[in-house]
Tab-separated table of C-alpha atoms in Angstrom:
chain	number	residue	atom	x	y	z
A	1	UNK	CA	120.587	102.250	75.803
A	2	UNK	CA	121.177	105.484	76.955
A	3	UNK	CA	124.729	106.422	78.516
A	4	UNK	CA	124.550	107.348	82.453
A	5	UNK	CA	125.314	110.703	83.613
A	6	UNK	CA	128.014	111.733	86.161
A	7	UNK	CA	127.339	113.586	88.743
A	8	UNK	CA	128.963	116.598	87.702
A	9	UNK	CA	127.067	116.590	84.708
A	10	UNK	CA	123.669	116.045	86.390
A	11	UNK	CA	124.122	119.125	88.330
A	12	UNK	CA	124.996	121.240	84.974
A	13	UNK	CA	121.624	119.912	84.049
A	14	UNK	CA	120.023	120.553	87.411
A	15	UNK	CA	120.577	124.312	86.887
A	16	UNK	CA	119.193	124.344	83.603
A	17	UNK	CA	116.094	122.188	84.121
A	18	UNK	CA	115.217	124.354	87.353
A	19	UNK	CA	115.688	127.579	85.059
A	20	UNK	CA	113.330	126.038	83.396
A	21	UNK	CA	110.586	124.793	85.382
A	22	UNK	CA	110.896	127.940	87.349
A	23	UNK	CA	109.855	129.975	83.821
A	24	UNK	CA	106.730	127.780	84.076
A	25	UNK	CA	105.857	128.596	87.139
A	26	UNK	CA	106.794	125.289	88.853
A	27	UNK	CA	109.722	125.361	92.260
A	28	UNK	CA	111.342	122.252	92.211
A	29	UNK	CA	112.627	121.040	95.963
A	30	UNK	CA	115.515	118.324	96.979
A	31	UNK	CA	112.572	115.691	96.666
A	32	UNK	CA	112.618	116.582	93.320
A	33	UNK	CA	116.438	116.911	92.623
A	34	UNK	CA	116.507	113.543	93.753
A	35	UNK	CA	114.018	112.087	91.756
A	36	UNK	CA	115.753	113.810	88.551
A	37	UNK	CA	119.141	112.455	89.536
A	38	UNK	CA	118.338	109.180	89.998
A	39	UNK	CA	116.431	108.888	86.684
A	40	UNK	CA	119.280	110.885	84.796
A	41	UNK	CA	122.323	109.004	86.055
A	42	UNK	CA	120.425	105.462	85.372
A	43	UNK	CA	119.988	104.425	89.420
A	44	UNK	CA	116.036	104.546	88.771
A	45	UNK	CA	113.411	104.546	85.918
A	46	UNK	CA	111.426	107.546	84.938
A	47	UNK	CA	108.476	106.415	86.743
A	48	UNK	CA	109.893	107.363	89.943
A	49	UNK	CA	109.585	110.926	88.646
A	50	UNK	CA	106.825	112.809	90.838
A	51	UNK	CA	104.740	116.056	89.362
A	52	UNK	CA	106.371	118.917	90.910
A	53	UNK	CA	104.420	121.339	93.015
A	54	UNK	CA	103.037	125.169	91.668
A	55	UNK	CA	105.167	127.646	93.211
A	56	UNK	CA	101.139	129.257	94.256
């Protein structure tokens, strides 16, 4: 089982995975944020995950 993150250190990730989606072209939005907290702190599974929109 994995171990839950705080929300401090979700938002140390949020900056990095947005760095990174925004290299591929992808702008994720507080829909998104969401959707990434709740599966990285253990509230939701990764299912609830949605495919984030092209920035075109």
């Amino acid at each position: 089982m994995r171990r839950k993150l705080k929300q401090e250190e979700f938002e140390e990730h949020w900056k990095e995975i947005t760095y990174q989606l925004e290299l591929e072209g992808l702008k994720p939005d507080a829909e998104d944020k969401e959707s990434m907290r709740q599966v990285l702190m253990g509230e939701a599974p990764l299912s609830t995950l949605r495919e984030i929109k092209n920035k075109g």
